Amino acid sequence: MKIAIDGPAASGKTSLGKALAREFRLRFVETGKMYRAVALGFERGIQLADMEICVTEDERFLLNGQDVTAQLHTSALDQKSSQVAVLPEVRERLVELQREIANRHDVVMEGRDIGTVVLPDADVKIFLMATPHERASRRIQQRQSGDLDQVEQEIIVRDTRDSERAVAPLKPAADATIIQTSQKTLKEVISEASTLVRDLLEDVVWSAENRDS
Ligand code: DC
């Protein structure tokens, strides 16, 4: 089982991904944190060739053996990760790591290019959308700090960079289900997405039963 969740910054991918991983017993992989770890590595003067990024089963991110998970969600790294994500050599390295994980585990993987590039054969593809204003206010609630107009502006800058880059831009896969999350509670979004996964599982069981009978 492979579930791909894509969408712009602060659209609720992580909350949804964690909920689906729990419900369907899948490994959750947050690919944005890998780009953040690379940005942190560059900030520390490490060359890409000398960086080793590892993700542990309990979702810890290691940069050259050091657990940097707690340092990845800063507003400085919001922008820097989006800047390093335009570099083809960075994407190549991280896509390889993401596919390696998905080859070994059933996953729910979230990012910007999971349904289009990383796992084009994913069983379920979900693309989340919400207005920049709504996403900015969610981010402020989550981090318990920030000015609404400023955070909204930063989100728009990041959306534009992530969507307009030449390699693997942020966009829904042709076969993705788009879920508009503005005006919806997290519970409603989870319920919509988990229905998609359950429908798929029922189809699989139904086809197997018909094949065997
Ligand atoms: O999901 P996030 O905000 O942690 O992601 C940080 C940045 O990483 C995002 O602005 C763009 C980049 N990214 C990407 O290009 N491809 C992905 N699959 C995940 C993240």
Tab-separated table of C-alpha atoms and ligand atoms in Angstrom:
chain	number	residue	atom	x	y	z
A	1	MET	CA	0.000	0.000	0.000
A	2	LYS	CA	1.383	3.365	-1.028
A	3	ILE	CA	-0.476	6.580	-0.282
A	4	ALA	CA	0.793	9.875	-1.707
A	5	ILE	CA	-0.237	13.178	-0.154
A	6	ASP	CA	0.859	16.384	-1.857
A	7	GLY	CA	-0.060	20.018	-1.433
A	8	PRO	CA	1.322	23.466	-0.671
A	9	ALA	CA	2.921	24.598	2.592
A	10	ALA	CA	0.786	24.224	5.718
A	11	SER	CA	-2.122	22.592	3.899
A	12	GLY	CA	-2.482	19.886	6.575
A	13	LYS	CA	-0.472	17.096	4.902
A	14	THR	CA	1.332	16.080	8.086
A	15	SER	CA	-1.779	15.865	10.273
A	16	LEU	CA	-3.602	13.870	7.598
A	17	GLY	CA	-0.594	11.647	6.883
A	18	LYS	CA	-0.106	10.778	10.541
A	19	ALA	CA	-3.798	9.937	10.946
A	20	LEU	CA	-3.843	7.671	7.876
A	21	ALA	CA	-0.593	5.985	8.943
A	22	ARG	CA	-2.124	5.211	12.333
A	23	GLU	CA	-5.421	3.961	10.912
A	24	PHE	CA	-3.958	1.736	8.184
A	25	ARG	CA	-0.730	0.790	9.977
A	26	LEU	CA	1.598	2.373	7.428
A	27	ARG	CA	4.934	4.057	7.841
A	28	PHE	CA	4.650	7.844	7.673
A	29	VAL	CA	7.318	9.685	5.686
A	30	GLU	CA	7.488	13.478	5.731
A	31	THR	CA	9.717	14.316	2.762
A	32	GLY	CA	9.764	18.078	3.443
A	33	LYS	CA	11.906	17.355	6.498
A	34	MET	CA	14.541	15.771	4.232
A	35	TYR	CA	14.782	19.018	2.227
A	36	ARG	CA	14.947	20.899	5.505
A	37	ALA	CA	17.809	18.656	6.698
A	38	VAL	CA	19.746	19.341	3.474
A	39	ALA	CA	19.176	23.105	3.910
A	40	LEU	CA	20.471	22.806	7.485
A	41	GLY	CA	23.511	20.910	6.202
A	42	PHE	CA	24.292	23.700	3.684
A	43	GLU	CA	23.824	26.260	6.478
A	44	ARG	CA	26.496	24.356	8.429
A	45	GLY	CA	28.855	24.453	5.441
A	46	ILE	CA	28.541	20.762	4.541
A	47	GLN	CA	28.667	19.853	0.831
A	48	LEU	CA	25.840	17.701	-0.551
A	49	ALA	CA	28.300	14.905	-1.365
A	50	ASP	CA	29.354	14.810	2.299
A	51	MET	CA	25.807	14.731	3.678
A	52	GLU	CA	24.195	11.580	4.897
A	53	ILE	CA	20.473	11.942	5.600
A	54	CYS	CA	18.745	9.074	7.424
A	55	VAL	CA	15.176	8.681	8.599
A	56	THR	CA	14.529	6.321	11.482
A	57	GLU	CA	11.394	4.224	11.937
A	58	ASP	CA	10.152	6.572	14.666
A	59	GLU	CA	10.439	9.569	12.287
A	60	ARG	CA	13.707	11.026	13.561
A	61	PHE	CA	15.861	12.775	10.954
A	62	LEU	CA	19.611	12.288	11.159
A	63	LEU	CA	22.165	14.517	9.440
A	64	ASN	CA	25.538	12.790	9.400
A	65	GLY	CA	24.464	10.715	12.388
A	66	GLN	CA	23.182	13.646	14.463
A	67	ASP	CA	19.464	13.834	15.330
A	68	VAL	CA	18.373	17.230	13.931
A	69	THR	CA	14.582	16.633	14.012
A	70	ALA	CA	13.882	19.363	16.568
A	71	GLN	CA	15.825	21.952	14.539
A	72	LEU	CA	14.015	21.532	11.222
A	73	HIS	CA	10.786	23.476	11.694
A	74	THR	CA	12.025	27.080	11.833
A	75	SER	CA	10.800	29.883	9.573
A	76	ALA	CA	14.364	30.354	8.252
A	77	LEU	CA	14.385	26.730	7.086
A	78	ASP	CA	10.869	27.135	5.577
A	79	GLN	CA	12.417	29.364	2.899
A	80	LYS	CA	15.865	27.752	2.692
A	81	SER	CA	14.415	24.272	2.169
A	82	SER	CA	12.280	25.599	-0.670
A	83	GLN	CA	15.412	27.220	-2.187
A	84	VAL	CA	17.513	24.033	-2.057
A	85	ALA	CA	14.548	22.055	-3.445
A	86	VAL	CA	15.019	23.699	-6.863
A	87	LEU	CA	18.461	22.051	-7.234
A	88	PRO	CA	18.243	18.907	-9.428
A	89	GLU	CA	21.166	17.209	-7.605
A	90	VAL	CA	19.407	17.614	-4.239
A	91	ARG	CA	16.128	16.232	-5.615
A	92	GLU	CA	17.907	13.275	-7.215
A	93	ARG	CA	19.479	12.270	-3.891
A	94	LEU	CA	16.291	12.659	-1.883
A	95	VAL	CA	13.965	10.991	-4.404
A	96	GLU	CA	16.292	7.978	-4.368
A	97	LEU	CA	16.094	7.828	-0.556
A	98	GLN	CA	12.286	8.221	-0.622
A	99	ARG	CA	11.858	5.405	-3.164
A	100	GLU	CA	14.179	3.157	-1.154
A	101	ILE	CA	11.936	3.597	1.916
A	102	ALA	CA	8.775	3.003	-0.133
A	103	ASN	CA	10.290	-0.189	-1.601
A	104	ARG	CA	10.836	-1.593	1.876
A	105	HIS	CA	7.621	-0.465	3.611
A	106	ASP	CA	3.947	0.248	3.059
A	107	VAL	CA	3.896	4.010	3.330
A	108	VAL	CA	1.949	7.185	3.477
A	109	MET	CA	4.386	9.719	2.069
A	110	GLU	CA	3.785	13.448	1.935
A	111	GLY	CA	5.478	16.255	-0.005
A	112	ARG	CA	5.116	18.196	-3.250
A	113	ASP	CA	5.979	15.650	-5.967
A	114	ILE	CA	5.053	12.294	-4.425
A	115	GLY	CA	2.117	11.531	-6.730
A	116	THR	CA	3.802	12.951	-9.835
A	117	VAL	CA	7.465	11.876	-9.514
A	118	VAL	CA	8.406	9.822	-6.441
A	119	LEU	CA	5.554	7.268	-6.438
A	120	PRO	CA	3.690	7.680	-9.742
A	121	ASP	CA	2.101	4.236	-9.159
A	122	ALA	CA	0.807	5.053	-5.651
A	123	ASP	CA	-2.492	3.304	-4.823
A	124	VAL	CA	-4.120	6.488	-3.543
A	125	LYS	CA	-3.095	10.041	-4.418
A	126	ILE	CA	-4.434	12.984	-2.488
A	127	PHE	CA	-3.773	16.666	-3.162
A	128	LEU	CA	-4.722	19.086	-0.384
A	129	MET	CA	-5.645	22.696	-1.051
A	130	ALA	CA	-6.487	25.673	1.159
A	131	THR	CA	-6.237	29.438	0.786
A	132	PRO	CA	-2.919	31.084	1.786
A	133	HIS	CA	-4.817	33.003	4.487
A	134	GLU	CA	-6.199	29.825	6.038
A	135	ARG	CA	-2.813	28.083	5.852
A	136	ALA	CA	-1.057	31.069	7.449
A	137	SER	CA	-3.457	31.077	10.366
A	138	ARG	CA	-3.004	27.306	10.854
A	139	ARG	CA	0.799	27.729	10.837
A	140	ILE	CA	0.600	30.484	13.464
A	141	GLN	CA	-1.580	28.301	15.675
A	142	GLN	CA	0.815	25.396	15.253
A	143	ARG	CA	3.953	27.406	16.071
A	144	GLN	CA	2.236	29.675	18.592
A	145	SER	CA	3.975	32.698	17.053
A	146	GLY	CA	4.088	34.928	13.968
A	147	ASP	CA	2.269	37.805	12.299
A	148	LEU	CA	-0.623	36.722	10.054
A	149	ASP	CA	0.155	39.035	7.082
A	150	GLN	CA	3.854	38.242	7.180
A	151	VAL	CA	3.356	34.476	7.409
A	152	GLU	CA	0.791	34.629	4.579
A	153	GLN	CA	3.282	36.547	2.398
A	154	GLU	CA	6.014	33.986	3.161
A	155	ILE	CA	3.664	31.148	2.248
A	156	ILE	CA	2.828	32.827	-1.080
A	157	VAL	CA	6.551	33.263	-1.886
A	158	ARG	CA	7.166	29.586	-1.099
A	159	ASP	CA	4.107	28.399	-3.081
A	160	THR	CA	5.328	30.348	-6.112
A	161	ARG	CA	8.878	28.976	-5.880
A	162	ASP	CA	7.690	25.406	-5.294
A	163	SER	CA	5.183	25.572	-8.185
A	164	GLU	CA	7.319	27.351	-10.742
A	165	ARG	CA	10.589	25.418	-10.459
A	166	ALA	CA	11.688	23.476	-13.536
A	167	VAL	CA	12.156	20.102	-11.814
A	168	ALA	CA	9.234	18.306	-10.131
A	169	PRO	CA	7.086	21.386	-9.489
A	170	LEU	CA	4.249	21.277	-6.982
A	171	LYS	CA	1.125	20.174	-8.864
A	172	PRO	CA	-1.573	17.540	-8.508
A	173	ALA	CA	-1.042	14.277	-10.396
A	174	ALA	CA	-3.629	13.767	-13.145
A	175	ASP	CA	-5.163	10.908	-11.108
A	176	ALA	CA	-5.062	12.642	-7.707
A	177	THR	CA	-8.194	13.363	-5.665
A	178	ILE	CA	-8.195	17.024	-4.712
A	179	ILE	CA	-9.467	17.793	-1.238
A	180	GLN	CA	-10.290	21.419	-0.537
A	181	THR	CA	-9.640	21.823	3.188
A	182	SER	CA	-10.678	25.460	3.726
A	183	GLN	CA	-13.829	25.558	5.897
A	184	LYS	CA	-13.342	21.919	6.908
A	185	THR	CA	-12.222	20.495	10.219
A	186	LEU	CA	-9.260	18.131	10.338
A	187	LYS	CA	-11.687	15.379	11.315
A	188	GLU	CA	-13.709	15.942	8.128
A	189	VAL	CA	-10.590	15.866	5.951
A	190	ILE	CA	-9.351	12.665	7.609
A	191	SER	CA	-12.736	11.037	7.156
A	192	GLU	CA	-12.831	11.972	3.425
A	193	ALA	CA	-9.319	10.626	2.834
A	194	SER	CA	-9.796	7.471	4.846
A	195	THR	CA	-12.961	6.692	2.841
A	196	LEU	CA	-10.827	6.814	-0.309
A	197	VAL	CA	-8.377	4.323	1.183
A	198	ARG	CA	-11.143	2.018	2.477
A	199	ASP	CA	-12.868	2.054	-0.938
A	200	LEU	CA	-9.606	1.026	-2.527
A	201	LEU	CA	-9.094	-1.813	-0.044
A	202	GLU	CA	-12.659	-3.053	-0.647
A	203	ASP	CA	-12.005	-3.054	-4.417
A	204	VAL	CA	-8.831	-5.085	-3.887
A	205	VAL	CA	-10.640	-7.671	-1.708
A	206	TRP	CA	-13.578	-7.813	-4.143
A	207	SER	CA	-11.276	-8.403	-7.151
A	208	ALA	CA	-9.352	-11.090	-5.264
A	209	GLU	CA	-12.585	-12.880	-4.242
A	210	ASN	CA	-13.907	-12.799	-7.797
A	211	ARG	CA	-10.639	-14.034	-9.197
A	212	ASP	CA	-10.614	-16.986	-6.781
A	213	SER	CA	-14.259	-18.003	-7.236
B	1	DC	O1	6.562	20.267	3.563
B	1	DC	P1	7.623	21.267	4.071
B	1	DC	O2	7.061	22.622	4.291
B	1	DC	O3	8.361	20.763	5.247
B	1	DC	O4	8.673	21.372	2.863
B	1	DC	C1	9.758	22.265	2.880
B	1	DC	C2	10.186	22.591	1.462
B	1	DC	O5	10.763	21.416	0.863
B	1	DC	C3	9.056	23.019	0.506
B	1	DC	O6	8.873	24.413	0.493
B	1	DC	C4	9.505	22.501	-0.834
B	1	DC	C5	10.423	21.355	-0.522
B	1	DC	N1	9.824	20.046	-0.823
B	1	DC	C6	9.873	19.613	-2.114
B	1	DC	O7	10.331	20.330	-2.993
B	1	DC	N2	9.456	18.357	-2.423
B	1	DC	C7	8.935	17.561	-1.491
B	1	DC	N3	8.532	16.322	-1.837
B	1	DC	C8	8.846	18.004	-0.145
B	1	DC	C9	9.273	19.281	0.161
